Amino acid sequence: MKANIALIGFMGSGKTTVGRILAKSLDMKFIDIDRCISIREKKTIPEIFEEQGEKYFRDLERSIIEEESSDNNIVISTGGGAIVDNVNIKNIKNTSFVVYLDCDVNTIYERVKKSKTRPLLTNSEDMFKTIEELYIKRKTLYKISSDFSIKIDLNTNIYDSVEKIKNAYIIS
């Protein structure tokens, strides 16, 4: 069994929410990579994207994932785009049981459509189309990077999902 659990998936798939509950139920530490970045930079994610750009953000993300994934007994909630960086995936896979929260586009849209904190969506003229395009680009990466995946939609019971992830992790 690997020492950690890393949650991957598209923005709005529930990584932070599931991660907090999962960590508590397994008596593990919870780490939200986006929150770590915000704390380190003393800025919101949208401010970082606006002021320093996406490359700067991705470099920070890589550095924090490398640091945090080297620890043990943690549940890591990655950012939705963390999987586009091969170094991130390598660091996560070396230390963590990787779980893909496989959330459909309609559910993602419903969850994020009013959000002002998603820099890749805030300037989009057609948010649904932007989500769909990013989702299509990333879906295969999520699938091939994970050890276990779980379907998520608007009717998903979060506690059932946590139990399924726990069981898969324990037998891994």
Coordinates of N, CA and C in Angstrom, one line a residue:
M1 N 0.9 -1.2 0.0 CA 0.0 0.0 0.0 C 0.9 1.2 0.0
K2 N 0.6 2.2 -0.9 CA 1.3 3.5 -0.9 C 1.0 4.3 0.3
A3 N 1.9 5.2 0.6 CA 1.7 6.0 1.9 C 0.7 7.1 1.8
N4 N 0.3 7.5 0.6 CA -0.6 8.6 0.5 C -1.7 8.3 -0.5
I5 N -2.7 9.2 -0.5 CA -3.8 9.2 -1.5 C -3.8 10.5 -2.2
A6 N -3.7 10.5 -3.6 CA -3.8 11.8 -4.3 C -5.1 11.8 -5.1
L7 N -5.8 12.8 -5.0 CA -7.1 13.0 -5.8 C -6.8 13.8 -7.0
I8 N -7.2 13.3 -8.2 CA -7.0 14.1 -9.4 C -8.4 14.2 -10.1
G9 N -8.6 15.2 -10.9 CA -9.9 15.3 -11.6 C -10.0 16.8 -12.0
F10 N -11.0 17.0 -12.8 CA -11.3 18.3 -13.4 C -11.7 19.3 -12.2
M11 N -11.5 20.6 -12.5 CA -12.0 21.6 -11.5 C -13.5 21.3 -11.2
G12 N -13.9 21.4 -10.0 CA -15.3 21.2 -9.6 C -15.7 19.8 -9.4
S13 N -14.8 18.8 -9.6 CA -15.1 17.4 -9.4 C -15.3 17.0 -8.0
G14 N -14.8 17.8 -7.0 CA -15.0 17.5 -5.6 C -13.8 17.0 -4.9
K15 N -12.6 17.3 -5.5 CA -11.4 16.8 -4.9 C -11.2 17.3 -3.5
T16 N -11.4 18.6 -3.2 CA -11.2 19.2 -1.9 C -12.2 18.6 -0.9
T17 N -13.5 18.6 -1.3 CA -14.5 18.1 -0.4 C -14.3 16.7 -0.1
V18 N -14.1 15.8 -1.1 CA -13.9 14.4 -0.9 C -12.6 14.2 -0.1
G19 N -11.6 14.9 -0.4 CA -10.3 14.8 0.3 C -10.4 15.1 1.8
R20 N -11.1 16.1 2.1 CA -11.2 16.4 3.6 C -11.9 15.3 4.3
I21 N -13.0 14.8 3.8 CA -13.7 13.7 4.4 C -12.9 12.4 4.5
L22 N -12.3 12.1 3.4 CA -11.4 10.9 3.2 C -10.3 11.0 4.3
A23 N -9.6 12.1 4.3 CA -8.5 12.2 5.3 C -9.0 12.0 6.7
K24 N -10.1 12.7 7.0 CA -10.6 12.5 8.4 C -11.0 11.1 8.7
S25 N -11.6 10.4 7.8 CA -12.0 9.0 8.0 C -10.9 8.1 8.1
L26 N -9.7 8.4 7.5 CA -8.6 7.5 7.6 C -7.5 8.0 8.6
D27 N -7.8 9.1 9.3 CA -6.9 9.7 10.2 C -5.6 10.1 9.5
M28 N -5.7 10.8 8.4 CA -4.6 11.2 7.6 C -4.7 12.7 7.5
K29 N -3.5 13.3 7.2 CA -3.4 14.8 7.0 C -4.0 15.1 5.7
F30 N -4.7 16.3 5.5 CA -5.2 16.7 4.3 C -4.4 17.9 3.7
I31 N -4.1 17.8 2.5 CA -3.3 18.9 1.8 C -4.1 19.3 0.5
D32 N -4.4 20.6 0.4 CA -5.0 21.1 -0.8 C -3.9 21.9 -1.5
I33 N -3.4 21.4 -2.7 CA -2.3 22.1 -3.4 C -2.6 23.5 -3.7
D34 N -3.8 23.8 -4.2 CA -4.2 25.2 -4.6 C -4.1 26.1 -3.3
R35 N -4.6 25.6 -2.2 CA -4.5 26.4 -1.0 C -3.1 26.6 -0.5
C36 N -2.3 25.6 -0.7 CA -0.8 25.8 -0.3 C -0.2 26.9 -1.2
I37 N -0.5 26.9 -2.5 CA 0.0 27.9 -3.4 C -0.5 29.3 -2.9
S38 N -1.8 29.4 -2.6 CA -2.3 30.7 -2.2 C -1.6 31.2 -0.9
I39 N -1.4 30.3 0.0 CA -0.8 30.7 1.3 C 0.6 31.1 1.0
R40 N 1.4 30.3 0.3 CA 2.8 30.6 0.0 C 2.9 32.0 -0.7
E41 N 2.0 32.2 -1.6 CA 2.1 33.5 -2.4 C 1.4 34.7 -1.8
K42 N 0.6 34.4 -0.8 CA -0.3 35.4 -0.2 C -1.2 36.1 -1.2
K43 N -1.7 35.3 -2.1 CA -2.6 35.7 -3.2 C -3.5 34.6 -3.5
T44 N -4.7 35.0 -4.2 CA -5.6 34.0 -4.7 C -5.1 33.4 -5.9
I45 N -5.6 32.3 -6.3 CA -5.2 31.7 -7.6 C -5.4 32.6 -8.8
P46 N -6.6 33.2 -8.8 CA -6.8 34.2 -10.0 C -5.8 35.3 -10.0
E47 N -5.4 35.8 -8.8 CA -4.4 36.9 -8.8 C -3.1 36.4 -9.3
I48 N -2.7 35.2 -8.9 CA -1.4 34.6 -9.4 C -1.5 34.5 -10.9
F49 N -2.6 34.0 -11.5 CA -2.7 33.8 -12.9 C -2.6 35.2 -13.6
E50 N -3.3 36.1 -13.1 CA -3.4 37.5 -13.7 C -2.1 38.2 -13.6
E51 N -1.4 38.1 -12.4 CA -0.2 38.9 -12.3 C 1.1 38.2 -12.8
Q52 N 1.2 36.9 -12.6 CA 2.4 36.2 -13.0 C 2.2 35.2 -14.2
G53 N 1.0 34.8 -14.4 CA 0.7 33.9 -15.6 C 0.6 32.5 -15.2
E54 N 0.0 31.7 -16.1 CA -0.2 30.3 -15.8 C 1.1 29.5 -15.7
K55 N 2.2 29.8 -16.4 CA 3.4 29.1 -16.3 C 4.0 29.3 -14.9
Y56 N 4.0 30.5 -14.4 CA 4.5 30.7 -13.0 C 3.7 29.8 -12.0
F57 N 2.3 29.8 -12.2 CA 1.5 29.0 -11.3 C 1.8 27.5 -11.4
R58 N 2.0 27.0 -12.6 CA 2.3 25.6 -12.8 C 3.7 25.3 -12.2
D59 N 4.6 26.2 -12.3 CA 5.9 25.9 -11.6 C 5.8 25.8 -10.1
L60 N 5.0 26.7 -9.5 CA 4.7 26.7 -8.1 C 4.0 25.3 -7.7
E61 N 3.0 25.0 -8.6 CA 2.3 23.8 -8.3 C 3.2 22.6 -8.3
R62 N 4.1 22.5 -9.3 CA 5.1 21.4 -9.4 C 5.9 21.3 -8.1
S63 N 6.4 22.5 -7.7 CA 7.3 22.5 -6.5 C 6.6 22.1 -5.3
I64 N 5.3 22.5 -5.1 CA 4.6 22.1 -3.9 C 4.1 20.7 -3.9
I65 N 3.8 20.2 -5.1 CA 3.4 18.8 -5.2 C 4.6 17.9 -4.9
E66 N 5.8 18.3 -5.3 CA 7.0 17.6 -5.0 C 7.3 17.5 -3.5
E67 N 7.2 18.7 -2.9 CA 7.4 18.8 -1.4 C 6.4 17.9 -0.7
E68 N 5.1 18.2 -1.0 CA 4.0 17.5 -0.2 C 3.9 16.0 -0.4
S69 N 4.2 15.6 -1.6 CA 4.0 14.2 -1.9 C 5.2 13.4 -1.3
S70 N 6.2 14.0 -0.9 CA 7.3 13.3 -0.3 C 7.0 12.9 1.2
D71 N 6.0 13.6 1.8 CA 5.5 13.3 3.1 C 4.7 12.0 3.1
N72 N 4.4 11.5 4.3 CA 3.6 10.2 4.4 C 2.3 10.5 5.1
N73 N 1.3 9.6 4.9 CA 0.0 9.6 5.6 C -0.8 10.9 5.3
I74 N -0.9 11.2 4.0 CA -1.6 12.4 3.6 C -2.6 12.1 2.5
V75 N -3.6 12.9 2.4 CA -4.5 12.9 1.3 C -4.3 14.2 0.6
I76 N -3.9 14.2 -0.7 CA -3.5 15.3 -1.5 C -4.6 15.6 -2.5
S77 N -5.2 16.9 -2.4 CA -6.1 17.3 -3.5 C -5.3 18.2 -4.5
T78 N -5.1 17.7 -5.7 CA -4.3 18.4 -6.7 C -5.2 19.4 -7.4
G79 N -4.6 20.3 -8.1 CA -5.4 21.2 -8.9 C -5.8 20.5 -10.2
G80 N -6.8 20.9 -10.8 CA -7.4 20.2 -12.0 C -6.4 20.1 -13.1
G81 N -5.4 21.0 -13.3 CA -4.5 20.9 -14.4 C -3.2 20.3 -14.0
A82 N -3.0 19.8 -12.8 CA -1.8 19.2 -12.3 C -1.3 18.1 -13.2
I83 N -2.2 17.3 -13.8 CA -1.9 16.2 -14.6 C -1.2 16.5 -15.9
V84 N -1.3 17.7 -16.3 CA -0.7 18.1 -17.6 C 0.8 18.1 -17.5
D85 N 1.4 18.1 -16.3 CA 2.8 18.1 -16.1 C 3.3 16.7 -15.7
N86 N 4.1 16.1 -16.6 CA 4.6 14.8 -16.3 C 5.4 14.6 -15.0
V87 N 6.1 15.7 -14.6 CA 6.8 15.6 -13.3 C 5.8 15.5 -12.2
N88 N 4.7 16.2 -12.2 CA 3.7 16.1 -11.2 C 3.2 14.7 -11.1
I89 N 2.8 14.1 -12.2 CA 2.3 12.7 -12.2 C 3.3 11.8 -11.6
K90 N 4.6 11.9 -12.1 CA 5.6 11.0 -11.6 C 5.8 11.1 -10.0
N91 N 5.8 12.4 -9.5 CA 5.9 12.6 -8.1 C 4.7 12.0 -7.3
I92 N 3.6 12.2 -7.8 CA 2.4 11.7 -7.2 C 2.3 10.2 -7.2
K93 N 2.5 9.6 -8.4 CA 2.4 8.1 -8.6 C 3.5 7.4 -7.8
N94 N 4.7 8.0 -7.5 CA 5.7 7.3 -6.8 C 5.3 7.2 -5.3
T95 N 4.5 8.0 -4.8 CA 4.2 8.0 -3.4 C 2.7 7.8 -3.0
S96 N 1.8 7.9 -4.0 CA 0.4 7.9 -3.7 C -0.4 7.0 -4.5
F97 N -1.5 6.5 -3.9 CA -2.6 5.8 -4.6 C -3.4 6.9 -5.2
V98 N -3.4 6.9 -6.6 CA -4.0 8.0 -7.3 C -5.5 7.7 -7.7
V99 N -6.4 8.6 -7.3 CA -7.8 8.4 -7.5 C -8.3 9.5 -8.4
Y100 N -8.9 9.1 -9.5 CA -9.5 10.0 -10.4 C -11.0 10.2 -10.1
L101 N -11.4 11.4 -9.8 CA -12.8 11.7 -9.6 C -13.4 12.1 -11.0
D102 N -14.0 11.1 -11.6 CA -14.5 11.2 -13.0 C -15.8 11.9 -13.0
C103 N -15.8 13.2 -13.2 CA -17.0 14.0 -13.1 C -17.4 14.4 -14.5
D104 N -18.7 14.2 -14.9 CA -19.1 14.6 -16.3 C -19.2 16.1 -16.5
V105 N -19.1 16.5 -17.7 CA -19.1 17.9 -18.1 C -20.3 18.7 -17.5
N106 N -21.5 18.2 -17.6 CA -22.6 18.9 -17.2 C -22.6 19.1 -15.7
T107 N -22.1 18.2 -14.9 CA -22.0 18.3 -13.4 C -20.9 19.4 -13.1
I108 N -19.8 19.3 -13.8 CA -18.8 20.3 -13.6 C -19.3 21.7 -13.9
Y109 N -20.0 21.9 -15.0 CA -20.5 23.2 -15.4 C -21.5 23.7 -14.3
E110 N -22.4 22.8 -13.8 CA -23.3 23.2 -12.8 C -22.6 23.7 -11.5
R111 N -21.5 23.0 -11.2 CA -20.8 23.3 -10.0 C -20.0 24.6 -10.1
V112 N -19.4 24.9 -11.2 CA -18.5 26.0 -11.3 C -19.1 27.3 -12.1
K113 N -20.3 27.2 -12.6 CA -20.8 28.3 -13.5 C -20.9 29.6 -12.8
K114 N -21.0 29.7 -11.5 CA -21.1 31.0 -10.8 C -19.8 31.4 -10.1
S115 N -18.8 30.5 -10.2 CA -17.5 30.7 -9.6 C -16.7 31.9 -10.2
K116 N -16.1 32.7 -9.4 CA -15.2 33.8 -9.9 C -13.8 33.4 -9.6
T117 N -13.5 32.2 -9.1 CA -12.2 31.9 -8.7 C -11.5 30.8 -9.6
R118 N -12.0 30.7 -10.8 CA -11.5 29.7 -11.7 C -10.9 30.5 -12.9
P119 N -9.5 30.7 -12.8 CA -8.9 31.6 -13.8 C -9.0 31.2 -15.3
L120 N -9.1 29.9 -15.5 CA -9.2 29.4 -16.9 C -10.6 29.6 -17.4
L121 N -11.6 30.0 -16.6 CA -12.9 30.1 -17.0 C -13.5 31.6 -16.9
T122 N -12.8 32.4 -16.1 CA -13.4 33.7 -15.8 C -13.5 34.6 -17.0
N123 N -12.6 34.5 -18.0 CA -12.7 35.4 -19.2 C -13.4 34.7 -20.4
S124 N -13.9 33.5 -20.1 CA -14.5 32.7 -21.2 C -15.8 33.3 -21.6
E125 N -16.0 33.4 -22.9 CA -17.3 33.9 -23.5 C -18.4 32.7 -23.4
D126 N -17.9 31.5 -23.6 CA -18.8 30.4 -23.5 C -18.2 29.4 -22.5
M127 N -18.6 29.5 -21.2 CA -17.9 28.7 -20.2 C -18.1 27.2 -20.4
F128 N -19.3 26.8 -20.8 CA -19.6 25.4 -21.0 C -18.6 24.8 -22.1
K129 N -18.5 25.6 -23.2 CA -17.6 25.1 -24.3 C -16.1 25.1 -23.8
T130 N -15.7 26.0 -23.0 CA -14.3 26.0 -22.5 C -14.1 24.8 -21.6
I131 N -15.1 24.5 -20.7 CA -15.0 23.4 -19.9 C -14.9 22.1 -20.7
E132 N -15.8 22.0 -21.7 CA -15.8 20.8 -22.5 C -14.5 20.6 -23.3
E133 N -13.9 21.7 -23.8 CA -12.6 21.6 -24.5 C -11.5 21.1 -23.6
L134 N -11.4 21.8 -22.4 CA -10.4 21.4 -21.5 C -10.6 19.9 -21.0
Y135 N -11.8 19.6 -20.7 CA -12.1 18.2 -20.3 C -11.7 17.2 -21.3
I136 N -12.0 17.4 -22.6 CA -11.6 16.5 -23.6 C -10.1 16.3 -23.7
K137 N -9.4 17.5 -23.5 CA -7.9 17.4 -23.6 C -7.3 16.7 -22.4
R138 N -8.0 16.7 -21.2 CA -7.4 16.2 -20.0 C -7.9 14.8 -19.6
K139 N -9.0 14.4 -20.1 CA -9.7 13.2 -19.7 C -8.8 11.9 -19.8
T140 N -8.1 11.8 -20.9 CA -7.2 10.6 -21.1 C -6.1 10.7 -20.1
L141 N -5.5 11.9 -19.8 CA -4.4 12.0 -18.8 C -4.9 11.6 -17.4
Y142 N -6.1 12.0 -17.1 CA -6.7 11.6 -15.8 C -6.8 10.1 -15.7
K143 N -7.3 9.5 -16.8 CA -7.5 8.0 -16.8 C -6.2 7.2 -16.7
I144 N -5.2 7.6 -17.5 CA -4.0 6.8 -17.5 C -3.1 7.1 -16.3
S145 N -3.4 8.2 -15.6 CA -2.6 8.6 -14.4 C -3.1 7.9 -13.1
S146 N -4.3 7.4 -13.1 CA -5.0 7.0 -11.9 C -4.8 5.5 -11.7
D147 N -4.9 5.1 -10.4 CA -4.9 3.7 -10.0 C -6.3 3.3 -9.8
F148 N -7.2 4.2 -9.6 CA -8.6 3.9 -9.3 C -9.4 5.1 -9.7
S149 N -10.6 4.9 -10.3 CA -11.5 6.0 -10.7 C -12.9 5.8 -10.1
I150 N -13.5 6.9 -9.9 CA -14.9 6.8 -9.4 C -15.8 7.8 -10.1
K151 N -16.9 7.4 -10.6 CA -17.8 8.3 -11.3 C -18.5 9.3 -10.3
I152 N -18.5 10.6 -10.7 CA -19.1 11.6 -9.9 C -20.1 12.4 -10.7
D153 N -21.3 12.6 -10.2 CA -22.3 13.4 -10.9 C -23.1 14.2 -9.8
L154 N -24.2 14.9 -10.2 CA -24.9 15.7 -9.3 C -25.7 14.9 -8.3
N155 N -25.9 13.6 -8.5 CA -26.6 12.7 -7.6 C -25.7 11.8 -6.7
T156 N -24.4 12.0 -6.9 CA -23.4 11.2 -6.1 C -23.5 11.5 -4.6
N157 N -23.5 10.4 -3.8 CA -23.4 10.6 -2.4 C -22.0 10.6 -2.0
I158 N -21.5 11.7 -1.5 CA -20.1 11.9 -1.2 C -19.6 10.9 -0.2
Y159 N -20.4 10.5 0.8 CA -19.9 9.5 1.8 C -19.8 8.1 1.2
D160 N -20.7 7.8 0.2 CA -20.5 6.5 -0.5 C -19.2 6.5 -1.3
S161 N -18.9 7.6 -2.0 CA -17.7 7.8 -2.7 C -16.5 7.6 -1.9
V162 N -16.5 8.2 -0.7 CA -15.4 8.1 0.2 C -15.2 6.7 0.7
E163 N -16.2 6.0 0.9 CA -16.1 4.5 1.3 C -15.5 3.7 0.2
K164 N -16.0 4.0 -1.0 CA -15.4 3.2 -2.2 C -13.9 3.5 -2.3
I165 N -13.5 4.7 -2.2 CA -12.1 5.1 -2.3 C -11.3 4.4 -1.2
K166 N -11.8 4.5 0.1 CA -11.2 3.9 1.2 C -10.9 2.4 1.0
N167 N -12.0 1.7 0.5 CA -11.9 0.3 0.3 C -10.9 0.0 -0.8
A168 N -10.9 0.7 -1.9 CA -9.9 0.5 -3.0 C -8.5 0.8 -2.5
Y169 N -8.3 1.8 -1.7 CA -7.0 2.1 -1.1 C -6.5 1.0 -0.2
I170 N -7.3 0.5 0.6 CA -6.9 -0.5 1.6 C -6.5 -1.8 0.9
I171 N -7.2 -2.2 -0.2 CA -6.8 -3.4 -0.8 C -5.7 -3.2 -1.9
S172 N -5.3 -2.0 -2.1 CA -4.3 -1.7 -3.1 C -2.9 -2.2 -2.7

